[in-house]
PDB file of C-alpha atoms in Angstrom:
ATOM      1  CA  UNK A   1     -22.533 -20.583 -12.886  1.00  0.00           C
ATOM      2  CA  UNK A   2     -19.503 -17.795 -13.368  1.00  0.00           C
ATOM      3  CA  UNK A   3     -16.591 -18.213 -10.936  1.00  0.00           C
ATOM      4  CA  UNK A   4     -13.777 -15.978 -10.492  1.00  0.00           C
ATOM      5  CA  UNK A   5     -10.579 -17.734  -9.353  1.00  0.00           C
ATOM      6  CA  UNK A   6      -7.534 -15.708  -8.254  1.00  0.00           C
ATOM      7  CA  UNK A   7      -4.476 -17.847  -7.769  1.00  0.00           C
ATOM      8  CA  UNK A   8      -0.720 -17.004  -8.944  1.00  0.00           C
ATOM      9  CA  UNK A   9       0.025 -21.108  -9.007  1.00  0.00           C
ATOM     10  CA  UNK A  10      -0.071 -21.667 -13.009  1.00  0.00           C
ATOM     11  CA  UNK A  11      -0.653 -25.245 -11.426  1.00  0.00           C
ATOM     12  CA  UNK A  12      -2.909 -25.036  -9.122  1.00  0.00           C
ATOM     13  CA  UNK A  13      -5.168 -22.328 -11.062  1.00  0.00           C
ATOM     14  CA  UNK A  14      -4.998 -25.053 -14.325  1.00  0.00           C
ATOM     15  CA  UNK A  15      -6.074 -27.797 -12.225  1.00  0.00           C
ATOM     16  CA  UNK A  16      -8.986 -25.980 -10.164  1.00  0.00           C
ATOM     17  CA  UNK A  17     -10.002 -24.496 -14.002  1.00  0.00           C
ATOM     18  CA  UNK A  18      -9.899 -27.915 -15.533  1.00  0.00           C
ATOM     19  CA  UNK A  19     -11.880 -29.517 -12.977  1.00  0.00           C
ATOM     20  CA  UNK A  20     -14.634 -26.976 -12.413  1.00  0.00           C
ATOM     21  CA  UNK A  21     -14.828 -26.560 -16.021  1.00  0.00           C
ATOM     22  CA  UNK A  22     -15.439 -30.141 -16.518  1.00  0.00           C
ATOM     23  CA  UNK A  23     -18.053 -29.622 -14.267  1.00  0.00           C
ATOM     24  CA  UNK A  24     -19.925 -27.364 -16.835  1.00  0.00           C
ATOM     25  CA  UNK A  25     -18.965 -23.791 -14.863  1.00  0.00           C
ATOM     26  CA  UNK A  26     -17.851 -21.103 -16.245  1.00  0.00           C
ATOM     27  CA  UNK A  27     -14.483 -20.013 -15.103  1.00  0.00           C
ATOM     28  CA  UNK A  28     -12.057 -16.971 -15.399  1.00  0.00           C
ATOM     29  CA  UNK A  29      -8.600 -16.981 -14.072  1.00  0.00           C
ATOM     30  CA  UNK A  30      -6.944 -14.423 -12.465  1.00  0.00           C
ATOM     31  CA  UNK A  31      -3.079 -14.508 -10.649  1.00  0.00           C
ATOM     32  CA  UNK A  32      -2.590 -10.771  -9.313  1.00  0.00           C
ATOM     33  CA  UNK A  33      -4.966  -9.527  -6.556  1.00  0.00           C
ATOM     34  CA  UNK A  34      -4.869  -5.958  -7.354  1.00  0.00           C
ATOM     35  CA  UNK A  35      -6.031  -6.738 -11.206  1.00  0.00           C
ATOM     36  CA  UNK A  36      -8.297  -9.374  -9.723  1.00  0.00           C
ATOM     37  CA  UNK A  37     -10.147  -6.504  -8.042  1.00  0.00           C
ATOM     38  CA  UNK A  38     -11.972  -4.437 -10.871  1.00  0.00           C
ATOM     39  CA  UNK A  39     -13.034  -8.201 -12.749  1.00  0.00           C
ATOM     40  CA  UNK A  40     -14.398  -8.865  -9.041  1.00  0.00           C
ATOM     41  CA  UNK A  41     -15.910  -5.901  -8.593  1.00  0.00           C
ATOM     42  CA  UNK A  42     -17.362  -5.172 -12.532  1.00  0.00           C
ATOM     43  CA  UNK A  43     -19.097  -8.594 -12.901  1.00  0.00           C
ATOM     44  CA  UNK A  44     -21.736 -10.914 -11.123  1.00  0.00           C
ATOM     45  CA  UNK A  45     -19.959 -13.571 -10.046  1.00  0.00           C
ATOM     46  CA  UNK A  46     -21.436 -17.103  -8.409  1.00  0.00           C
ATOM     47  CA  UNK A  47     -18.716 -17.273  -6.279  1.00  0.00           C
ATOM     48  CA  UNK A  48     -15.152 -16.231  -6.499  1.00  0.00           C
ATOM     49  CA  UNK A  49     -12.299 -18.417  -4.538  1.00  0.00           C
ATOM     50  CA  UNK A  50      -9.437 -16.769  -3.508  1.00  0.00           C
ATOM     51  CA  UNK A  51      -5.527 -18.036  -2.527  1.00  0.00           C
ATOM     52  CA  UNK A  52      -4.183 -15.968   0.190  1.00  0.00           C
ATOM     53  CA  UNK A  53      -0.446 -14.959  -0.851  1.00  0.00           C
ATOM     54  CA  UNK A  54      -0.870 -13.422  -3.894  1.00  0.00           C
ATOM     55  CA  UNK A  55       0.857 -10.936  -5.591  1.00  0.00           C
ATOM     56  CA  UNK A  56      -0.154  -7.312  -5.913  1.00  0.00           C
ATOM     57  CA  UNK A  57      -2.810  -7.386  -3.344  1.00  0.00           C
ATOM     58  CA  UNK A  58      -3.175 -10.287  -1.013  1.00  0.00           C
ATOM     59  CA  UNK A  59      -6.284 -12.319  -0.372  1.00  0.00           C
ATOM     60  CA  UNK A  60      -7.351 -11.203   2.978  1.00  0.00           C
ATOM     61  CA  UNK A  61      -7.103  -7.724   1.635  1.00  0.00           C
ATOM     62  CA  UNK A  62      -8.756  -8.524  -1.609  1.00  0.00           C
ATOM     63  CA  UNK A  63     -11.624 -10.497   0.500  1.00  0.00           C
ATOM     64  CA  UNK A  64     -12.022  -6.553   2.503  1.00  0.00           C
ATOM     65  CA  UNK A  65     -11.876  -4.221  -1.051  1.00  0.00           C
ATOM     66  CA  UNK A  66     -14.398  -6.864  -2.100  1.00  0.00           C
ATOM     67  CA  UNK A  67     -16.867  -6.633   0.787  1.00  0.00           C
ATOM     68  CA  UNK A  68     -16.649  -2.725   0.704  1.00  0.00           C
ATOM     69  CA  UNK A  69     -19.590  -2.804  -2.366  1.00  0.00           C
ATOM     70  CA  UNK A  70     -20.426  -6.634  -2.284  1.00  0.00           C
ATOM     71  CA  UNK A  71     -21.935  -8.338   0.591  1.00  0.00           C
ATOM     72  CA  UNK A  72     -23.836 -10.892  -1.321  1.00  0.00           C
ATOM     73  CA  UNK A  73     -21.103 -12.718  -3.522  1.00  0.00           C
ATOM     74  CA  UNK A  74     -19.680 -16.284  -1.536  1.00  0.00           C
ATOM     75  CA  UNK A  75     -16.217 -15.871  -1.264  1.00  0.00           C
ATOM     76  CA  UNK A  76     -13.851 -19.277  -1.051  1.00  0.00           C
ATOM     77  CA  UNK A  77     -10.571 -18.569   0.547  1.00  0.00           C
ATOM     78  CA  UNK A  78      -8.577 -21.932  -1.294  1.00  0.00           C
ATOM     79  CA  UNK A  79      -4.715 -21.876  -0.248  1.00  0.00           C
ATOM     80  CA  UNK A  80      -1.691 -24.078   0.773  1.00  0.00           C
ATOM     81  CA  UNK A  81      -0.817 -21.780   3.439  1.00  0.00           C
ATOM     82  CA  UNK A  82      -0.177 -24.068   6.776  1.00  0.00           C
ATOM     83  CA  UNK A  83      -0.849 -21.838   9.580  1.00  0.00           C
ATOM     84  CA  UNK A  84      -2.762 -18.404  10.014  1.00  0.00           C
TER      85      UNK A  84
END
C-alpha cells in the first residue's frame, strides 16, 4: 500500500511516517502543497492524507486540483486545526 502524506510539521509528518511504516506501508513525505500536487497527481496512490494549512497551496485547495483528474484516490484530511 503507497501513501502520500503532505504535512509541513517535521514532527508530525516523522511520527505519522514512522508509524505507518511500521505498519509495512509504503510512505512518501511531502511538506509544500503546490509540490505535493504533481507526486499526487503522477502516481497511484492508496490513499494520500492531507494537513490543511500548508504552505504553497493549502489542503482544501490541494483536495480540489486533486479531484479535477482523480475521483477514485481516498483522500484523509489529518490536521490540528480547531475549528473550520
Amino acid at each position: 500500500m503507497k501513501i502520500l502524506l503532505v504535512e509541513d510539521d517535521p514532527s508530525v509528518a516523522g511520527a505519522v511516517d514512522t508509524a505507518l511504516t511500521a505498519e509495512g506501508y509504503e510512505v512518501v513525505v511531502s511538506d509544500d502543497g503546490a509540490a505535493a500536487l504533481p507526486h499526487a497527481l503522477g502516481e497511484a496512490w492508496s490513499v494520500i492524507i492531507l494537513d490543511i494549512l500548508l504552505p504553497g497551496l493549502n489542503g482544501f485547495r490541494l483536495c480540489r486540483e486533486i479531484r479535477k483528474f482523480d475521483e477514485q484516490t481516498p483522500i484523509l484530511m489529518l490536521t490540528a486545526k480547531d475549528g473550520e
